[in-house]
Short mmCIF file of C-alpha atoms in Angstrom, two decimals:
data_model
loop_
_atom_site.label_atom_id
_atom_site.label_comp_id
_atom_site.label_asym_id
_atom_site.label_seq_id
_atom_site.Cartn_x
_atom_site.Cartn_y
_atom_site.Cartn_z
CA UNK A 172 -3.63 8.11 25.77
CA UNK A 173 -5.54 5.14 24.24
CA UNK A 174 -6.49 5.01 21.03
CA UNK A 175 -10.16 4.77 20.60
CA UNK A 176 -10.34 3.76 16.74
CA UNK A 177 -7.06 2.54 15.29
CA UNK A 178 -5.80 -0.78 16.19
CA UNK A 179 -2.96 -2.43 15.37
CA UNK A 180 -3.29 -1.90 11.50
CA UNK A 181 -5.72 0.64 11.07
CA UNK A 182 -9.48 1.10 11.45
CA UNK A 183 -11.14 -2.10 10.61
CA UNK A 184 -14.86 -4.19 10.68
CA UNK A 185 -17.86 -5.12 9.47
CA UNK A 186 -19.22 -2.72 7.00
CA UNK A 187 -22.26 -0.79 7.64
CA UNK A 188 -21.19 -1.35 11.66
CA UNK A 189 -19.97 1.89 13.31
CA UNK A 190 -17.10 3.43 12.68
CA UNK A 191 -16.96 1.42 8.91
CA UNK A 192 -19.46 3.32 7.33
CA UNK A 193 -19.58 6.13 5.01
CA UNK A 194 -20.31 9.07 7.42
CA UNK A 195 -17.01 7.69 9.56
CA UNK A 196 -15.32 7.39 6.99
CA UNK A 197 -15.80 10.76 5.47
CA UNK A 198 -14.93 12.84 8.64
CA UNK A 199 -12.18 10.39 8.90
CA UNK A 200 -10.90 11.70 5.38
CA UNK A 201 -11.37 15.25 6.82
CA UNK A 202 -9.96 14.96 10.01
CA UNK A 203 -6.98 12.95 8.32
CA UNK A 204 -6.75 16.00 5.92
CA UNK A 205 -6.64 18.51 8.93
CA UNK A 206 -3.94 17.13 10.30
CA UNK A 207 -1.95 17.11 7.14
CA UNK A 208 -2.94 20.50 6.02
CA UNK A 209 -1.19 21.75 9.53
CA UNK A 210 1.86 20.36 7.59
CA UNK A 211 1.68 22.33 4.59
CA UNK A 212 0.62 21.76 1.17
CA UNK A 213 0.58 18.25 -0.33
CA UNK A 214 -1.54 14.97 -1.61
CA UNK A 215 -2.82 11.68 -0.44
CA UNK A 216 -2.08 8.56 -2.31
CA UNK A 217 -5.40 6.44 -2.03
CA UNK A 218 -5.08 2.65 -3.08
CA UNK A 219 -7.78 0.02 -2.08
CA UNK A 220 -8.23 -4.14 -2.28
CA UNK A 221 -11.02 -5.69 -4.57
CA UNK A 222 -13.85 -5.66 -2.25
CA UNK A 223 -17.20 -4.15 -3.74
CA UNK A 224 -17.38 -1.67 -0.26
CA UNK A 225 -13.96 -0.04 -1.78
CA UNK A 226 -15.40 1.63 -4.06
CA UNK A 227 -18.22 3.10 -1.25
CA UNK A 228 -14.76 4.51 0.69
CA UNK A 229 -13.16 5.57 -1.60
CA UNK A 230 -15.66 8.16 -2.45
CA UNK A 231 -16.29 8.82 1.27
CA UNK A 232 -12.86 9.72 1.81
CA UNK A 233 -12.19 11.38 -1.42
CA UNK A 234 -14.96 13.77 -0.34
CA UNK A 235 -13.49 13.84 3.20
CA UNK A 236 -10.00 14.81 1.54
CA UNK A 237 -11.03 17.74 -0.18
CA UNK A 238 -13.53 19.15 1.87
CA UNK A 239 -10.16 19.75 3.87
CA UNK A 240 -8.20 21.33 0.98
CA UNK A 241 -6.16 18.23 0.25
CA UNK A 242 -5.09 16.66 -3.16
CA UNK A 243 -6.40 12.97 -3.72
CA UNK A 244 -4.52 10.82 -6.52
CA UNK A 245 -5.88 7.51 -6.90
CA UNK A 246 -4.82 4.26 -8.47
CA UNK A 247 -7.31 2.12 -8.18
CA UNK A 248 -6.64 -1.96 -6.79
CA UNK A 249 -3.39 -2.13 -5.87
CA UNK A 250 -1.32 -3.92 -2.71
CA UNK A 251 -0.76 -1.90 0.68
CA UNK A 252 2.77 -1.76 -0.11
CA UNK A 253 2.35 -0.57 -3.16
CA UNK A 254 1.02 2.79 -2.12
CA UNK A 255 3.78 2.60 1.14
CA UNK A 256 6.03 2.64 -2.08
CA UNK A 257 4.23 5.49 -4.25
CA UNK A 258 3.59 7.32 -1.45
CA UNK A 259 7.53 7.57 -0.60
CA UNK A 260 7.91 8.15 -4.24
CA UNK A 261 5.75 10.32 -5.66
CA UNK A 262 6.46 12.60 -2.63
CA UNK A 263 3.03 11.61 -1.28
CA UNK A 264 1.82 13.75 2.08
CA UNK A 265 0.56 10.17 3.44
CA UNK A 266 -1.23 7.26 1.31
CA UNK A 267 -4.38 5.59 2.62
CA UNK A 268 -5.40 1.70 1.73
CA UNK A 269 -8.86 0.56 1.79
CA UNK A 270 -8.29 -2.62 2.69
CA UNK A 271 -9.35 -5.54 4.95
CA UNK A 272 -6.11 -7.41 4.64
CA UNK A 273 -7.11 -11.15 4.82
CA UNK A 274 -10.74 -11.06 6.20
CA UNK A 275 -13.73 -11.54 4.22
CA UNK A 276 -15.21 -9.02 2.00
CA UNK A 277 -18.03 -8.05 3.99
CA UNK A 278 -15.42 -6.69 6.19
CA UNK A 279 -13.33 -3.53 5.59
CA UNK A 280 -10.52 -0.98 6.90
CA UNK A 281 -8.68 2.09 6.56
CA UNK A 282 -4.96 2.35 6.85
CA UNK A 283 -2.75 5.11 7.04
CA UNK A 284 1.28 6.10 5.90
CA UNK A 285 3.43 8.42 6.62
CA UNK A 286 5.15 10.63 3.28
CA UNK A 287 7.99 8.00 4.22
CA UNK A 288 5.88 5.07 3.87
CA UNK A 289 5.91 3.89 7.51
CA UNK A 290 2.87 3.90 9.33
CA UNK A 291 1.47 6.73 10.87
CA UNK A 292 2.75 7.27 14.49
CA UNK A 293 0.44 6.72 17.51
CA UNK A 294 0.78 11.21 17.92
CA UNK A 295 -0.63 11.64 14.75
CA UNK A 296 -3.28 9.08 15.16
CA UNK A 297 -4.28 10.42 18.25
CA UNK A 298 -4.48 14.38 16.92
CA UNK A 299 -6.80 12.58 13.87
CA UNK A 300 -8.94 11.09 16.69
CA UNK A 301 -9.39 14.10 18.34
CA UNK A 302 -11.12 15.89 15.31
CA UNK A 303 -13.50 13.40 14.81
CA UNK A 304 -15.11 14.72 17.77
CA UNK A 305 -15.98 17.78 15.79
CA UNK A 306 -18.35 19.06 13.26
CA UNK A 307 -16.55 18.78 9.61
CA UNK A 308 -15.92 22.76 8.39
CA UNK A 309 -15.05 22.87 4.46
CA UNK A 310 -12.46 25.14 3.34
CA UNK A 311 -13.42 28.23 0.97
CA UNK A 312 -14.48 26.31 -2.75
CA UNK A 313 -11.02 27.47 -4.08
CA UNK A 314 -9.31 25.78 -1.87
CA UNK A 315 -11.03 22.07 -1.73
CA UNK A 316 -8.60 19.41 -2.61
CA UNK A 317 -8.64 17.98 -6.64
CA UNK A 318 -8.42 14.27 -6.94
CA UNK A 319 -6.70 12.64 -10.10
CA UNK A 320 -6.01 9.45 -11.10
CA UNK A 321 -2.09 7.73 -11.41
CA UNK A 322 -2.76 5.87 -14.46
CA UNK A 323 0.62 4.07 -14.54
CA UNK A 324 0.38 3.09 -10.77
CA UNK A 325 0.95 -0.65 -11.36
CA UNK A 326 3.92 -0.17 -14.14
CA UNK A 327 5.18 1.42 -11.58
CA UNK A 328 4.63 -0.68 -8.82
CA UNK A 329 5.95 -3.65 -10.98
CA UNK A 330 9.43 -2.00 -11.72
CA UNK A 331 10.45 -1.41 -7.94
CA UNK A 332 9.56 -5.42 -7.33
CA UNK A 333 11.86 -6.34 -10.17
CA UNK A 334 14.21 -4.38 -9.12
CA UNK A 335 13.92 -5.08 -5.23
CA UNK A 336 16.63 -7.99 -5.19
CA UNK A 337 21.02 -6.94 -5.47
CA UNK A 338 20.86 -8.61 -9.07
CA UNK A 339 17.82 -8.79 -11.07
CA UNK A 340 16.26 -12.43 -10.93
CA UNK A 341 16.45 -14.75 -14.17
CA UNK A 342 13.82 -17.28 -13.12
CA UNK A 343 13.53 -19.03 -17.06
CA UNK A 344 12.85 -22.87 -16.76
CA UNK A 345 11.04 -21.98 -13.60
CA UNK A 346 7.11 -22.89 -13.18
CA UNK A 347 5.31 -21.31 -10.20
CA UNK A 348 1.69 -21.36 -9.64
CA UNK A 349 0.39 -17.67 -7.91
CA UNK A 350 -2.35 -17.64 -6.09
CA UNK A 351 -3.49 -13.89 -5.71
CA UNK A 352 -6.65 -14.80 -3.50
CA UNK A 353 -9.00 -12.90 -6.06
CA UNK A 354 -7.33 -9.33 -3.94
CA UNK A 355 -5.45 -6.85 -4.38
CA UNK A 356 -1.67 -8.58 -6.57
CA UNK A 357 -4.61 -10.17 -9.15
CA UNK A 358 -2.73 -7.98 -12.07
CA UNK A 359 0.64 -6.96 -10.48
CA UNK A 360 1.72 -10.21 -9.10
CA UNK A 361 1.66 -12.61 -11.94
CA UNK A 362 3.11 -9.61 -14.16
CA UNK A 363 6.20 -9.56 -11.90
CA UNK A 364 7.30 -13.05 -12.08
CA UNK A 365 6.43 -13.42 -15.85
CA UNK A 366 8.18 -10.48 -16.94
CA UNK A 367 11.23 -12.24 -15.18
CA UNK A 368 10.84 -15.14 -16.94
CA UNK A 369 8.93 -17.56 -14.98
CA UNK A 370 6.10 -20.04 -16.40
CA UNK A 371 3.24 -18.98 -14.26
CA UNK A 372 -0.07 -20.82 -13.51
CA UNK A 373 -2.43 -18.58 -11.72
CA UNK A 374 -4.90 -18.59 -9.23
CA UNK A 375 -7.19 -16.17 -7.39
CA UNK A 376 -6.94 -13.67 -9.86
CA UNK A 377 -10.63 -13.05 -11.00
CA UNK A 378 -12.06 -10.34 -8.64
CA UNK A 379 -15.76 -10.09 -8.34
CA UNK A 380 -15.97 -7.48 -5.02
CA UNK A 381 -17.05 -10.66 -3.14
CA UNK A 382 -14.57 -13.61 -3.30
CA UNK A 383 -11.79 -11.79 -2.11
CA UNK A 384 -9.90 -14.53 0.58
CA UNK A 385 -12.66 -17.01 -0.25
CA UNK A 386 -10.99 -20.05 -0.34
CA UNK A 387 -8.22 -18.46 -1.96
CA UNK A 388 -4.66 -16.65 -0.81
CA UNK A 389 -2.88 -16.99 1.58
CA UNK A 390 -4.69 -18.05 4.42
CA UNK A 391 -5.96 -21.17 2.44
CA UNK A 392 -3.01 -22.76 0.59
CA UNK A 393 -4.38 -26.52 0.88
CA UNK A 394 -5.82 -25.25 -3.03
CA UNK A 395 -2.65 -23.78 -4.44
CA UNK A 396 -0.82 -27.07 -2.70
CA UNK A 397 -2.92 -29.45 -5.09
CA UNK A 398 -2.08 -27.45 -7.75
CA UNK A 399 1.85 -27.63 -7.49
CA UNK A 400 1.39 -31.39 -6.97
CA UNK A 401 -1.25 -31.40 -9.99
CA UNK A 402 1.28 -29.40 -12.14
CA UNK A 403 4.70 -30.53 -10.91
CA UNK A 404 5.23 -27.15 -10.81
CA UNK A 405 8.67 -26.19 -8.34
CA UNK A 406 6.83 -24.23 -5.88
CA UNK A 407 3.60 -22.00 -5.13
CA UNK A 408 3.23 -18.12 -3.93
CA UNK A 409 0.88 -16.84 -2.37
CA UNK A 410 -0.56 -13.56 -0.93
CA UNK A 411 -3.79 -12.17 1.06
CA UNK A 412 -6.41 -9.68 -0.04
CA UNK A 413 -3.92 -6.60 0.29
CA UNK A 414 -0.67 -8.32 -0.57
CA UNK A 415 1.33 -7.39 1.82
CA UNK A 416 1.73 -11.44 3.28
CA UNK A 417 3.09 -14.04 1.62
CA UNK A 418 2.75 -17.81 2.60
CA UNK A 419 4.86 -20.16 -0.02
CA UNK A 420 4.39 -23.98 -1.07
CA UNK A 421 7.45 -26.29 -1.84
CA UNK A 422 8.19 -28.56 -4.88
CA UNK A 423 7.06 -31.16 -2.83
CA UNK A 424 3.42 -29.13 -2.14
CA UNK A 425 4.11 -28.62 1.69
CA UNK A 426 2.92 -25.57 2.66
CA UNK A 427 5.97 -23.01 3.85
CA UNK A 428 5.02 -20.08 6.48
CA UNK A 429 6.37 -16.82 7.20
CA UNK A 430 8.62 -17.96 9.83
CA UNK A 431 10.35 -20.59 7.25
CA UNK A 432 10.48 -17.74 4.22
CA UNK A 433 11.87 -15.13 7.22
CA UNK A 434 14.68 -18.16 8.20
CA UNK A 435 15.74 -18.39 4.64
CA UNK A 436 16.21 -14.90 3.48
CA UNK A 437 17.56 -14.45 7.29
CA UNK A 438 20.17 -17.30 6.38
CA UNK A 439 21.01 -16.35 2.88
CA UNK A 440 21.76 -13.00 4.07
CA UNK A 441 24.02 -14.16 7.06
CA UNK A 442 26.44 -16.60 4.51
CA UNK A 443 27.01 -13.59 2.70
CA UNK A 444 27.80 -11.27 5.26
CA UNK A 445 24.82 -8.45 4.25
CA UNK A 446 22.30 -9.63 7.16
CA UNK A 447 23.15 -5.87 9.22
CA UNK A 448 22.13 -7.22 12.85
CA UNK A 449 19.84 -9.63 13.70
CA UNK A 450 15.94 -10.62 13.10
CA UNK A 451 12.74 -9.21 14.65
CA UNK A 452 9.98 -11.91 14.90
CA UNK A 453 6.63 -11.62 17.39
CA UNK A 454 5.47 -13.21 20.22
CA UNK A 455 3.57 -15.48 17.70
CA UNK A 456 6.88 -16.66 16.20
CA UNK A 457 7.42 -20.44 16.59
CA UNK A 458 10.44 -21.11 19.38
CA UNK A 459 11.75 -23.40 16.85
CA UNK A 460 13.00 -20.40 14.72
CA UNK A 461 14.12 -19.13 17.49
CA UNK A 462 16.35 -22.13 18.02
CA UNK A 463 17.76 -22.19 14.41
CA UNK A 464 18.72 -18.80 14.58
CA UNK A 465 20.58 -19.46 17.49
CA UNK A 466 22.17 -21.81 16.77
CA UNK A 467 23.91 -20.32 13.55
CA UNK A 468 24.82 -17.17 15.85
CA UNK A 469 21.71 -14.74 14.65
CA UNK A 470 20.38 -12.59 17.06
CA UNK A 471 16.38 -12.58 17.57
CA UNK A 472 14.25 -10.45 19.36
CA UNK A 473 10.54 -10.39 19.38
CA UNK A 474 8.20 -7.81 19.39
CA UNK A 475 4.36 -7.16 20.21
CA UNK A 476 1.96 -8.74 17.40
CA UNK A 477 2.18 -6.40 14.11
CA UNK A 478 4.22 -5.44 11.60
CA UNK A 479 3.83 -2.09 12.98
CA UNK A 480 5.84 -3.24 16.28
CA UNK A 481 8.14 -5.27 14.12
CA UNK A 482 9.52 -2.13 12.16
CA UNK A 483 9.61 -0.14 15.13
CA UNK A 484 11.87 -2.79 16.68
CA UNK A 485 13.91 -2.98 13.83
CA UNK A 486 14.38 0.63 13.61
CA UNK A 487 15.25 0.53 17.27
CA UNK A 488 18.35 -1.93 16.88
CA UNK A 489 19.06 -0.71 14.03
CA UNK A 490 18.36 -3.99 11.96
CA UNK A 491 17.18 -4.84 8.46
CA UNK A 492 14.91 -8.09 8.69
CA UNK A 493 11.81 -9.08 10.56
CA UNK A 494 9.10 -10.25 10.22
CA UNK A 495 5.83 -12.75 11.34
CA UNK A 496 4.51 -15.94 11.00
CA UNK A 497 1.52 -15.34 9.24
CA UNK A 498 4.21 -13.66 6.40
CA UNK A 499 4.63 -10.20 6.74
CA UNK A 500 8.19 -10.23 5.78
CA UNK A 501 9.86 -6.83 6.15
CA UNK A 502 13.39 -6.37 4.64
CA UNK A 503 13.86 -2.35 5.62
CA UNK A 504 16.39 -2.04 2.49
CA UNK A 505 14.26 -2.78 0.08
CA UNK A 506 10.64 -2.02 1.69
CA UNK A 507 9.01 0.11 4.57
CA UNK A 508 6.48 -2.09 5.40
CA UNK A 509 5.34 -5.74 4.68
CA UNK A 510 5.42 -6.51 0.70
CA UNK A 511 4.60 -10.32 -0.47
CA UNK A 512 5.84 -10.21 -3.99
CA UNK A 513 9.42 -8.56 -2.94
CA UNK A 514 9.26 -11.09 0.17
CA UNK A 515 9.09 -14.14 -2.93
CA UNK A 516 11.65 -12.50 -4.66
CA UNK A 517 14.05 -12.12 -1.74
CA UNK A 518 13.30 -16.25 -1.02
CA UNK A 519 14.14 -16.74 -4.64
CA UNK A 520 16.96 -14.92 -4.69
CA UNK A 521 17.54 -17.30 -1.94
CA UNK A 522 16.97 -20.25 -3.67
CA UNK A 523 19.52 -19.29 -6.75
CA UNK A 524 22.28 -18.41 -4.55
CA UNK A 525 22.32 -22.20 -2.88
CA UNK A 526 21.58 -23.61 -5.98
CA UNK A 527 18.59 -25.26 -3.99
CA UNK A 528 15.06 -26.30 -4.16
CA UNK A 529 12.24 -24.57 -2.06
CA UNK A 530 11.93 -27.90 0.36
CA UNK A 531 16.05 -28.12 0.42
CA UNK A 532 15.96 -24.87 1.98
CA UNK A 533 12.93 -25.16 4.57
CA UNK A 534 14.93 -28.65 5.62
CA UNK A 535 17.49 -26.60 7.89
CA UNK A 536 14.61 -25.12 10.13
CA UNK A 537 12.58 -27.66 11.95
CA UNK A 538 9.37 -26.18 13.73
CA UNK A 539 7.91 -26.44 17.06
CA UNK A 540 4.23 -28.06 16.63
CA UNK A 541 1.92 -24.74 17.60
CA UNK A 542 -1.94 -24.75 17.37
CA UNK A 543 -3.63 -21.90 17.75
CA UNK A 544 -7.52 -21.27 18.81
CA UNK A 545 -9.31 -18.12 18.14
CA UNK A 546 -12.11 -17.47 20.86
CA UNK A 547 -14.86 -14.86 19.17
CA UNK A 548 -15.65 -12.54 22.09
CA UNK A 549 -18.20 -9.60 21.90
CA UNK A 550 -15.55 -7.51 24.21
CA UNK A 551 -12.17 -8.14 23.96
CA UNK A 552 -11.18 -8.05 27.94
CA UNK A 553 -7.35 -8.43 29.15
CA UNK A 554 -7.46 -12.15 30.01
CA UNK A 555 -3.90 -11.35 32.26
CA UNK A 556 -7.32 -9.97 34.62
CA UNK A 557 -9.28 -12.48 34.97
CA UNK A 558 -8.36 -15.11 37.28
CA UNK A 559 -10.07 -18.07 36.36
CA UNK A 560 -7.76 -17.90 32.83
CA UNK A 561 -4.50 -17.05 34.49
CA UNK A 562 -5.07 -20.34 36.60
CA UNK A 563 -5.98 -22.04 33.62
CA UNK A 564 -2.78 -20.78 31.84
CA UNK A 565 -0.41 -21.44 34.37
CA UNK A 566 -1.67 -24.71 34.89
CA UNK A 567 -0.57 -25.87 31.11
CA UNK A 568 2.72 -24.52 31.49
CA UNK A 569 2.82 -26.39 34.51
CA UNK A 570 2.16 -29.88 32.85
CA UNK A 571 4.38 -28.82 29.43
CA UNK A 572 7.41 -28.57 31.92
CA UNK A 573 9.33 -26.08 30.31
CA UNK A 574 9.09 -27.53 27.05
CA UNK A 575 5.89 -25.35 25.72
CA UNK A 576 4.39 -21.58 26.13
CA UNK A 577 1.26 -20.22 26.57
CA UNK A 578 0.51 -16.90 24.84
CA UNK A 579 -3.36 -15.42 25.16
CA UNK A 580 -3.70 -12.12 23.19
CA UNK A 581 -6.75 -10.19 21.79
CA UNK A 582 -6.44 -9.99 17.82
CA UNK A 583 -5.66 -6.01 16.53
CA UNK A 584 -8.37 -6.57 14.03
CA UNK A 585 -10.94 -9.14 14.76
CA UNK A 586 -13.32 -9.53 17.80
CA UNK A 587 -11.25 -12.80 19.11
CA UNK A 588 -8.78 -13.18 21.72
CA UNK A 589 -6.41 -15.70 19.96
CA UNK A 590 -5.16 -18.97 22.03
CA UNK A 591 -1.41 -20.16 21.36
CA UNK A 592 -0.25 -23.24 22.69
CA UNK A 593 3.48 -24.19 21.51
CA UNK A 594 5.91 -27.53 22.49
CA UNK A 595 7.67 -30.25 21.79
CA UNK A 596 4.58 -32.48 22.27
CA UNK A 597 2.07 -31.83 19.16
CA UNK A 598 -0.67 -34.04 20.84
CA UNK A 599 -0.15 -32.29 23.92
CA UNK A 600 -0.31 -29.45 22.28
CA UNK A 601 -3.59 -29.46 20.59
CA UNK A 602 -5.46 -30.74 23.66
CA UNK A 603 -4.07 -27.92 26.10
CA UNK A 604 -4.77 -25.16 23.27
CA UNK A 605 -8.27 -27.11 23.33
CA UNK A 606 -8.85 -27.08 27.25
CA UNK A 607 -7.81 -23.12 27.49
CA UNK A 608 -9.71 -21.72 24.19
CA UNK A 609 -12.81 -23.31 26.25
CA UNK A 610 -11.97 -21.55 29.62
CA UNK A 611 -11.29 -18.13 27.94
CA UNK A 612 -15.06 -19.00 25.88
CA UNK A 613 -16.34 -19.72 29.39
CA UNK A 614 -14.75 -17.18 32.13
CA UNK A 615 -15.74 -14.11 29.07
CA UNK A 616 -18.90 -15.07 28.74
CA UNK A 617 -20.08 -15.05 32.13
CA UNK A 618 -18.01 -11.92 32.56
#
C-alpha cells in the first residue's frame, strides 16, 4: 500500500500548506502515540532544528502525544542523529525531529525513529496513516502523557561524538573553520572539535528561526571555502540545518562531497582490514566512485535515493558503510542513521592514520563531471510514463555512447523531479542535462 504522507524522510513542506500545519500535526502526534501505546508503556524523544515554526510543532505534537497517554521528553535544538542516538539510549519508545533538513525555513517536517534509532518501517507508517483518518479520542486525564525536558541532551550528545572513532582524536595544532549553517550543530558541533583540541573558526552558528541554510551549511560551501583560503586554515566542515550531512573543504579550499568523505573512510577502513563488506552508495553516486572502489577490490552496490534505502541495504548484506553524495555518511558501528560530526571525525581519523592532508586524500578518487537540474513540478508524475521524456532520455544516452547515464527521479521531499546527467565529457554533460531538464519542464506542463 502507498504511503499517502511520508516520503522518503518523513512528512515535509511549506508551512501553513496541508498536512504541515498545526491541526496535522497534532493528530499526527496522536495517531503516532496510538500506535506506540499498542506497544506498551514508554516515551518519545522530541528534538527539532532552529526554524521559528519548531517551536509551533513542537507544541502541536506535544499535545498530540499526550492526548494519547504518551510521555514527551524534550531537548530542545539538537541534530536528527542526535535524538536517533538518545532515543536508542535513553530507552526511548521512538524520537521525533522537527526538522526540514536542508530547505529553507519557511519549510518544515516531521521525522520519525524507531526505540533502536532506525527509521520507522513502512508497516508502522502505514498503521499511523490509517488513524489519521479518524477523530482524535483522549485518554481518561490520569492517563495523558507528561512531557519533561532532558536538560543535559547536548553533553550528552557531545560525549558519544568524541567517543565515536577506535581511539579518541588528538586534533591540537589543527585549525578548522565549522560552518553550522545557523541549524541545528550551532552549539554541539564546534563543542566537539574544540574539546578535542582543534582551533576552530566558526560559521553559521547564530540562529535567528529564519536564516537557517541561508547562504550557510552545507549546501553552500563557496562561503566556508573563502574562509579556509582567508584563514589558511587545513580544512572546513560543514553540515545542513539538521546535521545529519556533512560536505568538507580541503587545505587547498576545494570543496569535498559526500562521495569523496564516503571513499576515504571506505579506504582507510579497507588498509586496515575493519571495512566488514563493501559500500552502499545511491543511484545519485558519481560512477567515478564507483570506479575507485573497484579498482582497489571494494564491493559497491547502490540503492534507491535515501539514507533510509541505504541502511536497509546495508543491513541486507550485512555491511557497515554507505552512504550519498550529498553526505549522509552512515557508518552502522558507530551510528544508526546519517550523523555529520561523527562522519568528520571518521575522515579525520582518516587523515591521522595516513599522516595526510585533506586534498592528499581526495587525490586518489577522481570524479566523473555530473550536473544535475531540478525541474519544479506542481505534480510529481513518473517520467518512465511519459513518452516524450523516455525518447528524450534515450536519445542522450545514445549520443554519450556508453560513456554517461541518465537518471530522472522525483525528489522525496521537494516538488521537483531532479535531472542527472553523468560522463566523461563535462561540456557534454551540462548541455544534455540542459536539453532534458527543458523536455521534462515541457512534456509536465502540458500534461
Amino acid at each position: 500500500m502507498a504511503r499517502k504522507y511520508f516520503g522518503t524522510d518523513g512528512i515535509r513542506g511549506k508551512v501553513g500548506d496541508f498536512p504541515i500545519t498545526p491541526d496535522f500535526v497534532l493528530k499526527l502526534g496522536w495517531a503516532a502515540g496510538r500506535v506506540l501505546a499498542e506497544q506498551g508503556e514508554g516515551k518519545v524523544i522530541i528534538g527539532k532544528d532552529t526554524r521559528i515554526s519548531g517551536y509551533m510543532f513542537e507544541s502541536a505534537l506535544e499535545a498530540g502525544l499526550s492526548a494519547a497517554g504518551i510521555d514527551v521528553v524534550l531537548t530542545g535544538p539538537m541534530p536528527t542523529p542526535a535524538i536517533a542516538y538518545l532515543t536508542r539510549t535513553f530507552n526511548g519508545q521512538a524520537g521525533i525531529v522537527i526538522s526540514a533538513s536542508h530547505n529553507p525555513f519557511y519549510d518544515n517536517g516531521i521525522k520519525f525513529f524507531a526505540g533502536d534509532g532506525t527509521k520507522l518501517s513502512d508497516d508502522v507508517e502505514l498503521r499511523i496513516e490509517a488513524l489519521l483518518e479518524s477523530e482524535i479520542e483522549v485518554v481518561d486525564s490520569q492517563s495523558l502523557g507528561k512531557v519533561t525536558r532532558m536538560d543535559d541532551a547536548a553533553g550528552r550528545y557531545i560525549e558519544y561524538c568524541k567517543g565515536s572513532t577506535s581511539q579518541q582524536l588528538d586534533l591540537r595544532g589543527m585549525k578548522m573553520v565549522i560552518d553550522a549553517g545557523h541549524g541545528a550543530t550551532y552549539l554541539v558541533g564546534p563543542a566537539v572539535f574544540r574539546e578535542l583540541g582543534a582551533e576552530v573558526i566558526t560559521m553559521g552558528t547564530h540562529p535567528d528561526g529564519v536564516n537557517i541554510n541561508e547562504n550557510a551549511g552545507s549546501t553552500r560551501p563557496e562561503g566556508m571555502a573563502a574562509r579556509v583560503r582567508e584563514t589558511g586554515a587545513d580544512l572546513g566542515i560543514a553540515f545542513d540545518g539538521d546535521g545529519d550531512r556533512v560536505i568538507m573543504v580541503d587545505d587547498k579550499g576545494e570543496v569535498v562531497d559526500g562521495d569523496q568523505l564516503l571513499f576515504i573512510i571506505a579506504m582507510d577502513r579497507h588498509s586496515r582490514g575493519v571495512l566488514n563488506g563493501g559500500v552502499v552508495g545511491t543511484l545519485m553516486t558519481n560512477l567515478g566512485m564507483e570506479k575507485a572502489l573497484e579498482a582497489a577490490g571494494i564491493p559497491f552496490a547502490r540503492a534507491n535515493v535515501g539514507d533510509r534505502y541505504v541502511n536497509e541495504l546495508l543491513i541486507a548484506n550485512d555491511w557497515q558503510l554507505g552512504g550519498e553524495s550529498s553526505g549522509h555518511i552512515i557508518c552502522r558501528d558507530a551510528s544508526t542513521t546519517g550523523d555529520g560530526i561523527v562522519s568528520a571525525l571518521k575522515v579525520l581519523k582518516a587523515m591521522q592514520t595516513a599522516g595526510q592532508s585533506l586534498s592528499e586524500m581526495v587525490s586518489a578518487i577522481t570524479l566523473y563531471p555530473q550536473v544535475m537540474i531540478n525541474v519544479r513540478v506542481q505534480n510529481k508524475r513518473d517520467t518512465d510514463s511519459i513518452p516524450g521524456i523516455v525518447d528524450a532520455v534515450k536519445k542522450a544516452e545514445q549520443e554519450m555512447a556508453g560513456k554517461g547515464r541518465v537518471l530522472l527521479r522525483p525528489s522525496g521531499t521537494e516538488p521537483v523531479i531532479r535531472v542527472m546527467v553523468e560522463g566523461e565529457d563535462g561540456a557534454q554533460v551540462k548541455a544534455q542535462a540542459e536539453k532534458l531538464a527543458k523536455v521534462v519542464e515541457q512534456e509536465l506542463s502540458s500534461s
